[in-house]
XYZ file of C-alpha atoms in Angstrom:
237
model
C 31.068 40.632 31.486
C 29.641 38.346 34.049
C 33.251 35.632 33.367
C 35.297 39.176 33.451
C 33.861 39.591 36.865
C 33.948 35.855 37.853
C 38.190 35.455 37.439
C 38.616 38.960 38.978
C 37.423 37.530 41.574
C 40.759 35.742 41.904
C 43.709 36.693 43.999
C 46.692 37.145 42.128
C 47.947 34.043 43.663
C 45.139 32.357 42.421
C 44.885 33.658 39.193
C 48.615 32.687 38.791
C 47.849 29.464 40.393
C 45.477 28.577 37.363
C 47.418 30.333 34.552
C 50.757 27.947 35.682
C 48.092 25.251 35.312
C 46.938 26.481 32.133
C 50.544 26.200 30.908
C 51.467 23.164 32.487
C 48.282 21.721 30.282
C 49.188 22.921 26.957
C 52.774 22.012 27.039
C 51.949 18.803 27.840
C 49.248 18.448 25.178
C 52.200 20.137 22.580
C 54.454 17.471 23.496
C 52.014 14.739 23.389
C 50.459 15.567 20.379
C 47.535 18.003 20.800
C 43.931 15.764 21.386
C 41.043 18.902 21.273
C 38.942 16.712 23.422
C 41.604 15.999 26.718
C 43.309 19.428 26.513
C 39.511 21.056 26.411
C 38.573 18.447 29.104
C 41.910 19.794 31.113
C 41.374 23.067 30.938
C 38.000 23.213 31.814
C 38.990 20.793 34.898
C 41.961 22.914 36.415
C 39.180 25.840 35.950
C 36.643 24.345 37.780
C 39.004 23.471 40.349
C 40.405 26.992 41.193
C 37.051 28.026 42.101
C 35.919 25.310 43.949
C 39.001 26.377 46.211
C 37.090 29.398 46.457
C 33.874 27.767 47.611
C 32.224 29.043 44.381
C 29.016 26.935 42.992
C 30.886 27.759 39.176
C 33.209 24.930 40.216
C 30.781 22.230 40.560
C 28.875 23.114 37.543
C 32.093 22.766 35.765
C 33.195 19.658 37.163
C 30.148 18.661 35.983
C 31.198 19.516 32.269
C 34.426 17.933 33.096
C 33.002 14.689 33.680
C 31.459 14.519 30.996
C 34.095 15.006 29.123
C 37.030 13.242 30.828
C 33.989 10.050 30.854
C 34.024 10.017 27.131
C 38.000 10.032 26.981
C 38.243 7.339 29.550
C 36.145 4.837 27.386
C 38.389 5.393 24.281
C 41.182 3.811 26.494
C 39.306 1.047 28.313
C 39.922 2.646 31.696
C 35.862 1.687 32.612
C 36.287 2.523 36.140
C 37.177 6.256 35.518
C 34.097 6.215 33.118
C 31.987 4.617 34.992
C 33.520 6.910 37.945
C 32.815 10.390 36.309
C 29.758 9.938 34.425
C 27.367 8.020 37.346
C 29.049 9.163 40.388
C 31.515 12.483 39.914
C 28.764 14.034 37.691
C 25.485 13.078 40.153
C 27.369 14.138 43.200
C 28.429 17.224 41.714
C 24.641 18.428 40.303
C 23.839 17.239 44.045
C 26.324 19.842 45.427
C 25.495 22.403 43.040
C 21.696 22.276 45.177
C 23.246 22.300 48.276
C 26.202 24.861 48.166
C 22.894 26.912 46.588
C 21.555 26.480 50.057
C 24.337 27.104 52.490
C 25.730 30.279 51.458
C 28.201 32.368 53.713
C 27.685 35.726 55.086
C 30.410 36.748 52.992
C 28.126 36.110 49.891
C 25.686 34.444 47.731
C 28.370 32.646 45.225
C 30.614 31.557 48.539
C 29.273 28.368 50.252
C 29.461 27.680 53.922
C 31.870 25.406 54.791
C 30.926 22.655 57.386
C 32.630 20.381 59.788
C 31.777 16.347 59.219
C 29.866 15.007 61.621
C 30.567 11.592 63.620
C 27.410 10.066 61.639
C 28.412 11.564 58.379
C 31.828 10.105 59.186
C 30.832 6.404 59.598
C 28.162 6.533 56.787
C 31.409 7.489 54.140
C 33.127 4.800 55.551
C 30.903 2.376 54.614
C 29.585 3.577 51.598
C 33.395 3.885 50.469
C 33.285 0.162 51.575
C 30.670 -0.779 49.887
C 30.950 1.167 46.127
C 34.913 -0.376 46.405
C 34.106 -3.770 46.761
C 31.317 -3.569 44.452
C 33.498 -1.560 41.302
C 36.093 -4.241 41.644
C 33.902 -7.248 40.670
C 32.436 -4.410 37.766
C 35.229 -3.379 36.756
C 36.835 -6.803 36.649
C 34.158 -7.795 34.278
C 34.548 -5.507 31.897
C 38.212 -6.660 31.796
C 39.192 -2.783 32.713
C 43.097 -2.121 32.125
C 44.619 -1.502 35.395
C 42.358 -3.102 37.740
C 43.955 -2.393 40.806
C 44.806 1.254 40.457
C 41.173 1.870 38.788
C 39.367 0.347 41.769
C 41.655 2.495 44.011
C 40.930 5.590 41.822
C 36.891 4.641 42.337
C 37.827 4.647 46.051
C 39.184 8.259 46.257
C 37.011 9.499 43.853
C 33.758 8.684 45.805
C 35.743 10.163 49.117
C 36.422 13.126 47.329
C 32.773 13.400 45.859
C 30.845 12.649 49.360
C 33.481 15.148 50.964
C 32.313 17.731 48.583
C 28.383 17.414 49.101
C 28.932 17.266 52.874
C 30.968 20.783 52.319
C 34.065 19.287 54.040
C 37.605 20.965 53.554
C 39.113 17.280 53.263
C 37.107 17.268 49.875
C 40.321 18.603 48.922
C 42.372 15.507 50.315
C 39.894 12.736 49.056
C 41.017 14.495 44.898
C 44.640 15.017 46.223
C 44.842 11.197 46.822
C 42.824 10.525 43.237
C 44.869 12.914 41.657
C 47.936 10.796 42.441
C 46.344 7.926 41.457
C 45.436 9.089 37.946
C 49.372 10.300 37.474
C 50.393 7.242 37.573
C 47.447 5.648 35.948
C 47.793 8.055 32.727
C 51.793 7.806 33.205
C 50.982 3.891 32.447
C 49.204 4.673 29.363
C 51.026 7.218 28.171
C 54.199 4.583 28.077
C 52.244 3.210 25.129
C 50.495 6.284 23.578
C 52.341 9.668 24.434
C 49.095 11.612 24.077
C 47.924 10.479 26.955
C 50.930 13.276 28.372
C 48.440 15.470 28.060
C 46.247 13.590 30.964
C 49.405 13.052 33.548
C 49.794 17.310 33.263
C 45.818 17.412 33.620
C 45.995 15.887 37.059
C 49.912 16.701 37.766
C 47.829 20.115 37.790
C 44.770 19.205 39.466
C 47.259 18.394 42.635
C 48.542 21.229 42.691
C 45.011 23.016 42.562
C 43.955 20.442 45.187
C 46.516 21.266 47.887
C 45.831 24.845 47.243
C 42.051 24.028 47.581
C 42.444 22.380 51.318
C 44.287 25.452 52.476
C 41.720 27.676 50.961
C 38.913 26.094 52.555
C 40.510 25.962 55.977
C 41.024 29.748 56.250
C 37.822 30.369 54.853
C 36.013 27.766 57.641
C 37.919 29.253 60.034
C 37.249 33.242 59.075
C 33.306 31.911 58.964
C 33.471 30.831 62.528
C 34.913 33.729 63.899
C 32.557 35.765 61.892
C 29.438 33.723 63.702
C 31.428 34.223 67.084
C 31.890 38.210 66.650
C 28.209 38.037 65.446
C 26.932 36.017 68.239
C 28.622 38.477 70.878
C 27.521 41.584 69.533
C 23.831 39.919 70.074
């Protein structure tokens, strides 16, 4: 009852938002040659996206499932940086949000977090953090002798953007996964040249952009109908 409830909380653009995704997923897995584990790990990813767009805390505990997931199908094809990505850094910062989109709700409701604008410290400490975890996965990662060095370490980049965005409850979370999504199109697109089940990937995040986009948009109305909500509040005070 309680899942009935959670995707009728959708609007019907964003319930056909995820069911396009949904199909984009398992064509792509059909025509790749269906893998259980990546089409599970897709699905559950576009889901957890759609309601992260809707500032729901269901999205980060599924992204935490995702990572999980999408960690153990990134080792079976050497790409070490997503790995190493998803399971110590996507995953951590996501149970980390979970905690603190648990503590800022908005008026409108319990299961909808406050969104928040990034602050000039908050700013300068992601820059160098994003600085420092780059530098520092490219010597990893070259070690390992990960395939696709470059666009992995680029991937690690956007990834830790996108996760730092997220715990800071920024609307350019959504631009930080936008830019990783394109990443890991074309870094799936490279493996699927040699393995065409790794189609079912490239739709994965081909999705997730689309999900993405949709999420910045989302977040931006909704940060913008919370402040005028605290303004009408503050006047009739």
């Amino acid at each position: 009852m309680k899942l009935i409830k959670l995707f009728r909380s959708l609007t019907k653009f964003e319930l056909s938002l995820w069911l396009s995704s949904v199909a984009v997923i398992v064509l792509c897995s059909a025509l790749g040659g269906v893998e259980p584990i990546s089409t599970a790990a897709s699905l559950i990813g576009v889901t957890s996206l759609i309601f992260v767009a809707k500032g729901n805390v269901v999205g980060q505990i599924l992204t935490v499932v995702f990572s999980v997931f999408y960690g153990i199908i990134s080792f079976g094809f050497r790409y070490y940086g997503e790995m190493i990505t998803y399971l110590c850094m996507t995953a951590p910062m996501a149970v980390l949000a979970v905690f603190t989109w648990l503590k800022h709700p908005s008026d409108a409701g319990a299961h909808e977090v406050e969104a928040a604008k990034l602050s000039k410290k908050r700013a300068v400490l992601m820059v160098v953090l994003t600085v420092i975890v780059t530098a520092a996965f490219w010597f990893i990662l070259g070690w390992f002798n990960t395939a696709n060095l470059v666009v992995s370490t680029v991937s690690v980049a956007t990834s830790f953007l996108a996760s730092y965005l997220t715990w800071c409850r920024s609307p350019y979370y959504a631009i930080g996964y936008a830019a990783n999504d394109i990443v890991l199109i074309i870094l799936w697109t490279y493996a699927a040249m040699s393995d065409i089940s790794c189609l079912a990937m490239t739709g994965c995040f081909a999705a997730f952009l689309a999900n993405d986009i949709y999420g910045f948009i989302s977040w931006n109305r909704r940060m913008a109908a919370q402040e005028s909500a605290r303004a009408a509040k503050s006047v009739r005070t």
